[in-house]
Amino acid sequence: MVKSAPPSPTSRKPSKVEGIKEHSNFLREPVATQILEDTTHFTEDAIQILKFHGSYQQDNRDNRVKGQEKDYQFMLRTKNPGGFVPPQLYLALDQLADEYGNHTLRATTRQGFQVHGILKKNLKAAIATIVKNLGSTLGACGDINRNVMAPPVPFKNRPEYKYAWEYAQNIADLLSPQTGAYYEIWLDGEKAISAEEDPEVKAARQKNGTGTVVHDNEEPLYGTYYMPRKFKVSVTVPGDNSIDLYSQDLTLVVITNSQGELEGFDVFAGGGLGRTHNKEETFARLADPICYVDKADVYDIVKAIVATQRDYGDRTDRRHARLKYLINDWGVDKFRAKVEEYFGKPVTPFKPLPEFKYEDFLGWQEQGDGKLFLGISIDNGRVKDEGSLQLKTALREIVEKFHLPIRLTPHQNLIFCDIDPKNKPAIQKILNRCGVVSDPSQIEPLVRYAMACPALPTCGLAITESERAIPGILQRIRALLDQFGLQNEHFVVRMTGCPNGCARPYMAELAFVGSGPESYQVWLGGSPDQTRLAQPIVEKLHDNDIESFLEPIFVYFKKSREAEESFGDFCSRIGFDAIREFASQYQPEAVVITTAETLPQVVATKKKAAPSRSRPRISLYDEVYSKLKETATSQGKSMTEVVNEALKIYLQIDK
């Protein structure tokens, strides 16, 4: 993959968005004027500024009618540092979803909530409701620091987690926009009641002397133009990669001493996943280790990195504007040297860290202070009532009755915290009645570790389906694994409707990235712990061809894997050349069992026949499929072998 830089920004004009920011009067216009107009939508200029306020204008493509206006609606995204959602805010969001939205909430991959389907005429009331109930949408989108992530697990007996939460909140405060535009537009100038800002944070924002502060400006850290592009920060603890630390612009890792006291932070910078198809100068990139910083200097190092990107990031080409491109073009040493200029002194070398692992913290667990927490899996983050699964009802009822705080996870799940053990039976009863699974061992592992972005019909960038498509695709992958005796295997699958990477597909073991109608670019070889980038192996694969593409790879995996080797590790170790070579020579030799959207099926292939993209299918009844799977598992055989043996006996075919 070519990673060449575009022409020097000094010889090119700033992008159009830079001018829109400059003339916005610090995020006021044209939003402040157009919110008062009796229209269904904002102009293109206003849309860019609206993002800073936490909202995207969308069009429901399912409802388009030729010759009529687009079905304009708005998505609101909350900013919840560390994923913290107080019970009052959750209940307000639940009500907003019903009153103004599409009756669902969506937990995001950055530990916030999204409310979809809001009309322009209700946007002001919705934002005001969020703010008045201890929430905010300011800076959840736009060219600014986004929601600061932190591990969601409430281990009260592990001080490093407490520090991660504390500094996630403080850095979110430090980098929050200072303009009064948000409260002027949405609350008529009324300042919201919120937690008092840490005095150290306030002092750090004003502290200068090294060029980090823009003087005589309403935005002391951002200036008139804000950041060149979005800026993503996370804080974690050694070994905990629940927040996908390598995908962030800036990650701080808490370092404590033997007594559990905070000493400082290791600093990573330069991660980012957004890219554009057929633009090889755009690419996903892992963050690099930069330095270690004492706790007394942590706000200064954050400001120094932000100022470096603010002043040297590319403002001419938005595809080349993220911090990852600046570090890639400069190299880590030059970037570190520039950061030191803003920091005001040399930085300290990075401290050794243990291997990072991924955990999702699902199920009932002790939090270390006599209380419990409960992690609940939410398929693709969508909180809704549908059929026998009444998830939205269950969550609302639990919050109403027990007033539990919530931590949203970076994997679009939810954790109820501070549960009195005596309330566990009552909470479990609600979950059982509403069809919500609380035991993670009862969740299909492919589903448990999968993520997808919303994509169609509302995301304007979506090329194809994602959230609505992934359940069926996971079923098909599971059927294929079962077919080849890989019933106990699972891996991280992620899917997006476009290459921007909102569900972090480029860190997955297997990823589908929208590249055309019903077609996907396929990525392989990421780590189960999201510590290694995947790589693209196919540029465009039609949805109908997924089985025929994956079949030889799964067969190769079964034949050539090392002991306990994961699928992603296998693909990375063996290499794509070997995978392609095996696939080119692969010939299906037996009956293939797969699953359609609703009914298990048998796919007949001729022995030694060349792989076919379109195969005849023979349906099985559900009870037959279930018994077949059970028999294959009990005998330690693949379903293919059992089907062959049974059919040979029934049809009296000689072996």
XYZ file of C-alpha atoms in Angstrom:
655
model
C 0.000 0.000 0.000
C 1.402 3.363 -1.041
C 1.492 5.862 1.788
C 2.725 8.918 0.001
C 1.905 12.397 1.234
C -0.080 14.812 -0.932
C 1.565 18.043 -2.115
C 2.778 20.435 0.553
C -0.110 22.268 2.280
C 1.807 25.563 2.024
C 1.182 25.652 -1.733
C -2.529 24.935 -1.473
C -5.613 26.748 -0.262
C -7.352 25.771 2.974
C -10.371 23.527 2.543
C -13.866 24.980 2.392
C -14.619 23.783 5.930
C -11.789 25.944 7.294
C -13.570 29.010 5.953
C -16.880 27.867 7.415
C -15.268 27.548 10.847
C -13.580 30.931 10.515
C -16.855 32.708 9.764
C -18.949 30.809 12.310
C -18.309 33.276 15.150
C -17.063 30.411 17.299
C -19.670 27.833 16.290
C -22.677 30.177 16.361
C -23.537 30.776 12.722
C -25.318 29.873 10.583
C -26.853 27.397 13.073
C -28.187 30.099 15.428
C -30.073 31.779 12.573
C -31.294 28.666 10.789
C -32.613 26.898 13.901
C -35.218 29.695 14.068
C -36.359 29.173 10.482
C -39.409 27.064 9.673
C -37.585 24.583 7.451
C -36.958 20.842 7.582
C -33.203 21.034 7.201
C -30.042 23.150 7.443
C -27.793 24.420 4.658
C -24.474 22.712 3.909
C -22.505 25.368 5.817
C -24.729 25.014 8.871
C -24.403 21.219 8.765
C -20.624 21.514 9.265
C -21.051 23.691 12.364
C -23.971 21.612 13.667
C -21.573 18.677 14.023
C -19.659 20.528 16.746
C -22.934 20.701 18.676
C -23.268 16.915 18.521
C -25.709 16.428 15.652
C -25.620 15.101 12.092
C -28.293 15.923 9.523
C -29.407 12.710 7.843
C -31.807 11.472 5.187
C -33.697 8.217 5.611
C -33.080 6.652 2.231
C -35.719 3.988 2.853
C -38.353 6.725 2.765
C -37.214 8.554 -0.352
C -39.938 9.260 -2.888
C -39.019 10.457 -6.359
C -39.973 14.070 -6.878
C -40.395 14.762 -3.166
C -38.098 16.351 -0.595
C -35.658 14.078 1.224
C -36.809 12.597 4.506
C -34.633 14.881 6.638
C -33.969 13.909 10.231
C -31.226 14.381 12.798
C -29.013 12.140 14.861
C -27.948 13.407 18.284
C -24.822 11.975 19.924
C -24.024 12.360 23.594
C -20.589 12.956 25.066
C -20.019 10.726 28.094
C -16.363 10.622 29.238
C -15.504 7.068 30.223
C -18.989 6.020 29.123
C -20.621 7.288 32.328
C -24.391 7.766 32.095
C -26.207 8.785 35.306
C -29.669 7.226 35.776
C -31.434 10.569 35.296
C -29.793 11.040 31.892
C -30.579 7.512 30.765
C -34.271 7.921 31.519
C -34.312 11.264 29.693
C -32.696 9.682 26.616
C -35.126 6.775 26.720
C -38.033 9.218 26.727
C -36.501 11.359 23.971
C -36.181 8.287 21.757
C -39.927 7.727 22.065
C -41.070 11.341 22.000
C -38.857 12.723 19.232
C -36.793 9.826 17.872
C -37.339 6.451 16.220
C -38.037 4.610 19.510
C -34.499 3.231 19.772
C -31.223 4.266 21.369
C -27.853 3.283 20.002
C -24.764 2.775 22.120
C -21.760 3.965 20.120
C -18.249 2.586 19.760
C -16.988 5.649 21.677
C -19.105 5.064 24.787
C -21.911 7.489 24.067
C -25.538 7.213 23.013
C -27.125 8.219 19.735
C -30.771 9.163 19.266
C -31.924 8.842 15.650
C -34.904 10.248 13.773
C -35.283 13.683 15.387
C -36.950 16.361 13.282
C -35.419 19.831 12.989
C -38.342 21.428 14.789
C -37.639 19.198 17.831
C -33.851 19.473 17.833
C -33.618 22.361 20.295
C -35.989 20.738 22.778
C -34.085 17.445 22.549
C -30.666 19.001 23.202
C -32.050 21.126 26.033
C -33.534 18.016 27.647
C -30.179 16.220 27.490
C -28.302 19.145 29.024
C -30.867 19.665 31.793
C -30.530 15.999 32.735
C -26.755 16.036 33.332
C -25.737 15.272 29.765
C -24.137 17.040 26.816
C -23.735 16.700 23.076
C -21.109 19.456 22.742
C -18.028 18.138 20.957
C -19.457 14.675 20.328
C -18.822 15.386 16.618
C -16.891 17.989 14.623
C -13.235 19.048 14.270
C -12.576 18.850 17.972
C -11.741 16.442 20.753
C -14.434 13.772 20.731
C -15.654 11.689 23.675
C -12.712 10.598 25.864
C -12.793 6.836 26.290
C -11.810 4.766 29.323
C -12.290 1.141 30.418
C -15.906 0.792 31.542
C -15.422 -1.855 34.216
C -16.109 -0.554 37.768
C -13.368 -2.364 39.701
C -13.465 -0.397 42.943
C -10.541 -2.326 44.465
C -8.163 -1.495 41.604
C -7.084 2.155 41.890
C -5.685 2.322 38.356
C -9.237 2.120 36.988
C -10.321 4.980 39.230
C -7.471 7.086 37.855
C -8.424 6.222 34.276
C -11.985 7.433 34.886
C -10.819 10.571 36.686
C -8.391 11.639 33.976
C -10.771 10.770 31.153
C -13.216 13.239 32.675
C -10.533 15.860 33.338
C -9.083 15.698 29.834
C -12.594 15.903 28.403
C -13.059 19.089 30.454
C -9.648 20.439 29.453
C -10.366 20.031 25.747
C -14.023 21.049 25.843
C -14.896 24.077 23.652
C -15.110 27.282 25.669
C -17.421 29.147 23.299
C -20.787 30.151 24.694
C -22.490 29.199 21.434
C -23.820 25.862 22.687
C -25.784 27.290 25.597
C -26.847 30.383 23.669
C -28.423 28.368 20.865
C -29.928 25.405 22.686
C -30.689 26.812 26.160
C -31.183 30.494 25.349
C -28.004 31.384 27.209
C -28.806 29.450 30.380
C -25.663 27.739 31.661
C -26.303 24.146 32.649
C -25.822 22.846 36.148
C -22.880 20.476 36.019
C -20.106 19.083 38.146
C -17.486 21.610 39.138
C -14.386 21.502 36.973
C -11.158 20.412 38.647
C -9.186 23.601 39.494
C -6.036 22.021 38.034
C -7.815 21.584 34.717
C -8.924 25.201 34.646
C -5.411 26.395 35.465
C -3.873 24.088 32.855
C -6.141 25.471 30.132
C -4.858 29.007 30.714
C -1.224 28.112 31.320
C 1.049 29.205 28.482
C 4.614 30.185 27.751
C 5.317 27.532 25.128
C 2.765 28.348 22.425
C -0.030 25.997 23.407
C -2.509 28.790 24.172
C -4.063 31.120 21.587
C -4.170 34.507 23.333
C -7.119 36.900 23.228
C -9.341 34.222 21.767
C -12.655 32.750 22.883
C -11.050 29.329 22.359
C -7.675 29.366 24.166
C -6.690 25.857 23.022
C -8.438 25.627 19.657
C -8.324 29.147 18.261
C -10.618 30.393 15.536
C -10.224 27.361 13.287
C -10.457 24.568 15.891
C -8.669 21.323 14.918
C -7.870 20.297 11.325
C -10.082 17.236 11.842
C -11.615 15.175 14.639
C -9.327 14.255 17.536
C -9.841 11.096 19.594
C -8.457 10.493 23.089
C -8.557 7.534 25.468
C -7.188 6.717 28.912
C -6.603 3.123 29.949
C -4.647 0.934 32.366
C -1.766 -1.445 31.615
C -3.029 -4.567 29.882
C -6.593 -3.351 29.272
C -7.371 -2.854 25.584
C -11.129 -2.658 25.907
C -10.852 0.809 24.329
C -8.883 -0.124 21.161
C -5.984 2.088 22.267
C -4.003 1.716 19.043
C -6.808 3.312 17.022
C -6.772 6.623 18.945
C -5.091 9.938 18.139
C -3.867 10.076 21.753
C -3.903 7.419 24.474
C -2.702 7.758 28.047
C -1.866 4.606 30.020
C -2.044 4.939 33.798
C 1.208 4.063 35.607
C 0.996 3.419 39.360
C 3.573 2.449 41.975
C 3.560 -0.658 44.164
C 1.181 1.046 46.594
C -1.325 1.750 43.820
C -0.575 5.478 43.793
C -0.593 7.345 40.491
C 2.882 8.229 39.218
C 2.263 9.205 35.603
C 1.253 8.038 32.156
C 2.703 6.361 29.103
C 1.672 8.260 25.975
C 0.683 6.817 22.585
C -0.205 8.991 19.581
C -0.999 8.739 15.891
C -3.643 6.044 15.600
C -6.627 6.377 13.299
C -8.728 4.195 11.029
C -10.563 6.396 8.530
C -9.602 5.909 4.896
C -11.027 6.208 1.372
C -11.351 3.450 -1.222
C -8.926 3.758 -4.151
C -7.021 6.543 -2.373
C -3.839 4.801 -1.338
C -2.540 7.905 0.383
C -5.287 7.330 2.974
C -4.813 4.420 5.346
C -5.463 2.977 8.767
C -2.570 3.405 11.204
C -1.615 2.171 14.663
C -0.612 4.629 17.364
C 3.091 4.854 18.280
C 4.657 4.960 21.756
C 5.775 8.566 22.289
C 6.935 9.078 25.866
C 6.208 8.845 29.571
C 4.987 11.844 31.557
C 4.709 12.479 35.300
C 1.193 13.059 36.595
C 2.033 16.720 37.349
C 2.736 17.293 33.639
C -0.054 15.265 32.057
C -2.233 18.230 31.059
C 0.788 19.991 29.567
C 1.664 17.000 27.389
C -1.929 16.714 26.199
C -1.941 20.412 25.302
C 1.425 20.065 23.556
C 0.187 17.222 21.348
C -3.077 19.025 20.596
C -1.172 22.228 19.732
C 1.194 20.346 17.421
C -1.729 18.909 15.481
C -3.615 22.203 15.621
C -0.722 24.177 14.135
C 0.820 21.617 11.755
C -2.044 19.323 10.759
C -3.108 19.541 7.098
C -5.938 22.059 6.686
C -5.978 21.839 2.890
C -7.023 18.222 2.393
C -9.479 16.787 4.903
C -8.554 13.251 3.861
C -5.013 14.000 5.051
C -5.905 16.035 8.128
C -5.746 13.550 11.006
C -2.789 13.402 13.393
C -1.806 9.975 12.027
C -0.786 11.565 8.721
C 1.304 14.241 10.409
C 3.220 11.598 12.386
C 3.499 9.348 9.334
C 4.885 12.196 7.209
C 7.247 13.540 9.866
C 8.273 10.357 11.616
C 7.976 9.802 15.368
C 11.291 11.492 16.236
C 10.444 14.774 14.506
C 6.942 14.725 15.987
C 8.329 14.097 19.472
C 10.793 16.957 19.072
C 8.019 19.365 18.070
C 5.882 18.218 20.999
C 8.836 18.924 23.303
C 8.932 22.516 22.035
C 5.324 23.024 23.090
C 5.870 20.994 26.268
C 8.788 23.212 27.248
C 11.259 20.471 28.150
C 12.480 17.064 26.990
C 10.096 14.164 27.479
C 10.904 11.009 29.454
C 11.298 7.618 27.729
C 8.301 5.316 27.488
C 7.954 2.803 30.349
C 7.588 -0.944 29.668
C 4.027 -2.250 29.545
C 2.504 -5.736 29.644
C 0.679 -7.207 26.655
C -2.694 -5.629 26.042
C -5.747 -7.887 26.080
C -9.364 -7.331 25.121
C -12.219 -8.009 27.559
C -15.898 -7.121 27.323
C -16.817 -7.486 31.040
C -20.203 -9.122 30.419
C -22.348 -10.919 32.981
C -22.680 -10.675 36.755
C -19.384 -9.840 38.472
C -18.124 -8.442 41.767
C -16.759 -4.906 41.589
C -14.521 -5.149 44.673
C -16.460 -3.190 47.287
C -19.170 -5.677 48.188
C -21.405 -4.619 45.311
C -21.955 -6.156 41.887
C -21.908 -4.985 38.316
C -23.732 -6.475 35.362
C -22.517 -6.287 31.766
C -25.299 -6.684 29.196
C -24.573 -7.446 25.553
C -26.409 -5.210 23.066
C -26.332 -6.431 19.481
C -24.680 -3.638 17.473
C -25.535 -1.243 20.295
C -29.199 -0.978 19.281
C -31.455 -0.626 22.340
C -34.962 -1.517 21.183
C -38.009 -3.638 21.837
C -38.537 -6.208 19.103
C -40.482 -9.438 19.384
C -39.595 -11.458 22.451
C -36.548 -9.277 23.171
C -37.789 -6.254 25.108
C -34.379 -4.758 25.849
C -35.443 -1.116 25.951
C -38.244 -1.915 28.387
C -35.930 -3.953 30.616
C -33.231 -1.287 30.835
C -35.733 1.456 31.581
C -37.440 -0.596 34.282
C -34.133 -1.455 35.983
C -32.983 2.174 36.002
C -36.357 3.394 37.275
C -36.516 0.865 40.119
C -32.891 0.739 41.224
C -31.422 4.109 40.098
C -28.246 2.463 38.858
C -25.458 4.378 37.128
C -24.389 3.040 33.744
C -21.059 2.707 31.955
C -21.291 2.248 28.208
C -18.562 0.065 26.771
C -16.422 0.668 23.673
C -18.005 -2.502 22.276
C -21.506 -0.964 22.268
C -22.581 -2.826 25.396
C -23.789 -1.559 28.771
C -22.703 -2.100 32.365
C -24.952 -1.489 35.364
C -22.766 -0.459 38.308
C -23.086 -0.397 42.111
C -25.711 -3.129 42.373
C -26.670 -4.159 45.902
C -26.426 -7.994 45.942
C -29.893 -8.232 47.492
C -31.315 -6.671 44.302
C -29.771 -9.243 41.971
C -32.796 -11.615 41.939
C -35.233 -8.794 41.142
C -33.023 -7.471 38.337
C -32.546 -10.958 36.924
C -36.305 -11.491 36.995
C -36.821 -8.362 34.859
C -34.184 -9.527 32.386
C -35.711 -13.005 32.139
C -39.211 -11.622 31.598
C -37.940 -9.338 28.821
C -35.859 -12.017 27.099
C -32.497 -10.365 27.872
C -29.559 -12.766 28.214
C -27.315 -11.967 31.184
C -25.057 -15.033 30.987
C -22.405 -14.330 28.327
C -21.774 -18.048 27.844
C -25.255 -18.250 26.321
C -24.420 -15.688 23.630
C -23.175 -16.926 20.250
C -19.477 -15.942 20.408
C -19.400 -14.567 16.861
C -22.245 -12.237 17.825
C -20.718 -11.377 21.197
C -17.489 -10.035 19.717
C -18.900 -8.506 16.511
C -19.558 -4.833 15.801
C -21.236 -2.965 12.959
C -21.922 0.677 12.163
C -25.495 1.925 11.486
C -24.905 2.511 7.731
C -28.100 2.416 5.662
C -30.638 3.912 5.638
C -29.629 7.028 7.606
C -25.862 7.480 7.297
C -25.097 9.699 4.326
C -21.685 8.082 3.815
C -22.931 4.491 3.663
C -22.325 2.631 0.414
C -24.106 -0.531 1.534
C -25.687 -2.265 4.513
C -23.956 -2.965 7.819
C -26.057 -3.085 11.003
C -29.002 -4.656 9.204
C -26.810 -7.124 7.306
C -24.420 -8.429 9.948
C -26.832 -10.762 11.818
C -27.423 -12.826 8.687
C -23.761 -12.811 7.711
C -22.715 -14.016 11.179
C -25.213 -16.868 10.867
C -23.712 -17.820 7.543
C -20.159 -17.708 8.926
C -21.199 -19.875 11.877
C -22.799 -22.433 9.556
C -19.630 -22.539 7.477
C -17.453 -23.042 10.557
C -19.763 -25.798 11.783
C -19.591 -27.453 8.387
C -15.833 -27.965 8.688
C -15.756 -29.090 12.302
C -14.827 -25.661 13.662
C -17.850 -25.467 15.977
C -15.821 -24.118 18.881
C -14.084 -21.389 16.913
C -14.943 -17.724 16.998
C -13.149 -14.501 16.144
C -13.649 -10.758 15.974
C -15.869 -9.777 13.035
C -16.591 -6.139 12.249
C -18.579 -4.547 9.463
C -19.005 -1.025 8.122
C -21.071 0.407 5.293
C -18.180 2.582 4.078
C -14.394 2.823 4.551
C -14.476 5.466 7.324
C -14.108 2.783 9.964
C -16.701 3.741 12.596
C -16.912 0.154 13.908
C -13.092 -0.085 13.852
C -13.009 -2.850 11.208
C -9.315 -2.526 10.470
C -8.465 -3.967 13.889
C -10.649 -7.076 13.413
C -9.679 -10.642 12.575
C -12.261 -10.592 9.770
C -13.876 -7.387 8.519
C -16.290 -6.396 5.794
C -15.956 -2.788 4.599
C -18.631 -1.476 2.244
C -17.245 -0.970 -1.261
C -20.372 -1.018 -3.436
C -24.035 -2.032 -3.431
C -24.224 -5.385 -1.587
C -20.420 -5.628 -1.856
C -17.560 -5.409 0.607
C -13.811 -5.086 0.783
C -12.574 -7.934 2.993
C -9.853 -7.492 5.633
C -8.073 -10.303 7.467
C -5.377 -10.784 10.061
C -6.118 -8.441 12.931
C -5.496 -9.604 16.475
C -8.140 -11.045 18.852
C -6.972 -8.324 21.245
C -7.032 -5.550 18.622
C -3.294 -4.883 18.813
C -2.460 -5.463 15.124
C -3.862 -4.004 11.920
C -5.739 -6.243 9.538
C -4.972 -6.016 5.816
C -7.246 -6.051 2.743
C -7.313 -9.303 0.823
C -10.215 -8.636 -1.581
C -11.288 -5.249 -2.927
C -14.904 -6.095 -3.748
C -16.780 -9.227 -2.719
C -20.501 -9.532 -3.371
C -22.658 -10.594 -0.464
C -23.695 -13.747 -2.371
C -20.068 -14.901 -2.650
C -19.092 -14.787 1.022
C -19.318 -18.567 1.533
C -17.350 -19.487 -1.568
C -14.654 -16.965 -0.588
C -14.344 -17.979 3.069
C -14.667 -21.730 2.573
C -11.086 -22.443 1.406
C -9.682 -20.064 4.031
C -11.487 -21.885 6.836
C -10.359 -25.249 5.443
C -6.759 -24.001 5.311
C -7.121 -22.661 8.857
C -8.262 -26.062 10.123
C -5.470 -27.934 8.314
C -2.528 -25.626 9.032
C -3.194 -23.720 12.243
C -0.852 -24.042 15.197
C -2.093 -25.184 18.601
C -4.628 -22.719 20.075
C -3.917 -20.265 17.254
C -6.689 -17.773 16.580
C -8.039 -17.144 13.105
C -6.571 -13.638 12.935
C -3.177 -14.797 14.152
C -3.223 -17.635 11.611
C -3.987 -15.289 8.703
C -1.239 -12.906 9.819
C 1.328 -15.673 10.276
C 0.628 -17.650 7.121
C 0.351 -14.580 4.885
C -2.023 -13.657 2.101
C 0.129 -15.150 -0.658
C -0.199 -18.577 0.946
C -3.940 -18.073 1.483
C -4.456 -17.108 -2.159
C -2.345 -20.038 -3.351
C -4.353 -22.504 -1.270
C -7.657 -20.989 -2.400
C -6.650 -21.149 -6.073
C -6.033 -24.903 -5.800
C -8.911 -25.656 -3.454
C -11.690 -27.933 -4.713
C -14.769 -28.663 -2.592
C -15.115 -32.392 -2.045
C -18.333 -32.784 -0.149
C -21.744 -31.524 0.760
C -21.580 -28.016 2.174
C -23.930 -26.977 4.968
C -24.815 -23.348 5.297
C -27.604 -21.171 6.619
C -29.857 -18.694 4.871
C -31.544 -15.858 6.720
C -34.218 -18.060 8.316
C -33.751 -21.718 7.337
C -30.781 -24.126 7.555
C -29.896 -25.575 4.177
C -27.709 -28.131 2.436
C -25.686 -26.966 -0.561
C -24.852 -29.754 -3.016
C -21.500 -29.738 -4.827
C -19.930 -32.324 -7.068
C -16.865 -34.104 -5.807
C -13.706 -32.518 -7.192
C -15.774 -29.785 -8.846
C -14.306 -26.347 -9.248
C -15.594 -23.756 -6.763
C -18.843 -22.206 -7.902
C -20.180 -18.780 -7.043
C -23.776 -19.952 -7.374
C -24.701 -23.311 -5.831
C -28.026 -25.208 -5.723
C -29.486 -25.389 -2.214
C -31.577 -28.049 -0.467
C -33.488 -26.947 2.623
C -33.445 -28.817 5.934
C -36.126 -28.535 8.573
C -34.981 -26.758 11.726
C -35.303 -29.880 13.899
C -33.243 -31.948 11.423
C -30.517 -29.312 11.296
C -30.416 -29.096 15.102
C -30.148 -32.881 15.447
C -27.464 -33.004 12.762
C -25.402 -30.386 14.564
C -25.859 -32.165 17.902
C -24.811 -35.513 16.424
C -21.738 -34.065 14.727
C -20.617 -32.416 17.951
C -21.127 -35.563 20.052
C -19.163 -37.678 17.560
C -16.395 -35.133 17.090
C -17.082 -34.941 13.386
C -18.007 -32.169 11.019
C -21.611 -31.937 9.841
C -20.326 -32.584 6.319
C -18.982 -35.987 7.393
C -22.197 -36.941 9.170
C -24.336 -35.904 6.191
C -22.147 -37.899 3.789
C -22.242 -41.021 5.944
C -26.007 -40.818 6.424
C -26.769 -40.206 2.757
C -24.466 -43.006 1.605
C -26.313 -45.441 3.856
C -29.753 -44.153 2.862
C -28.967 -44.077 -0.858
C -26.999 -47.363 -0.662
C -23.901 -45.797 -2.159
C -20.722 -47.871 -1.897
C -17.865 -46.133 -0.166
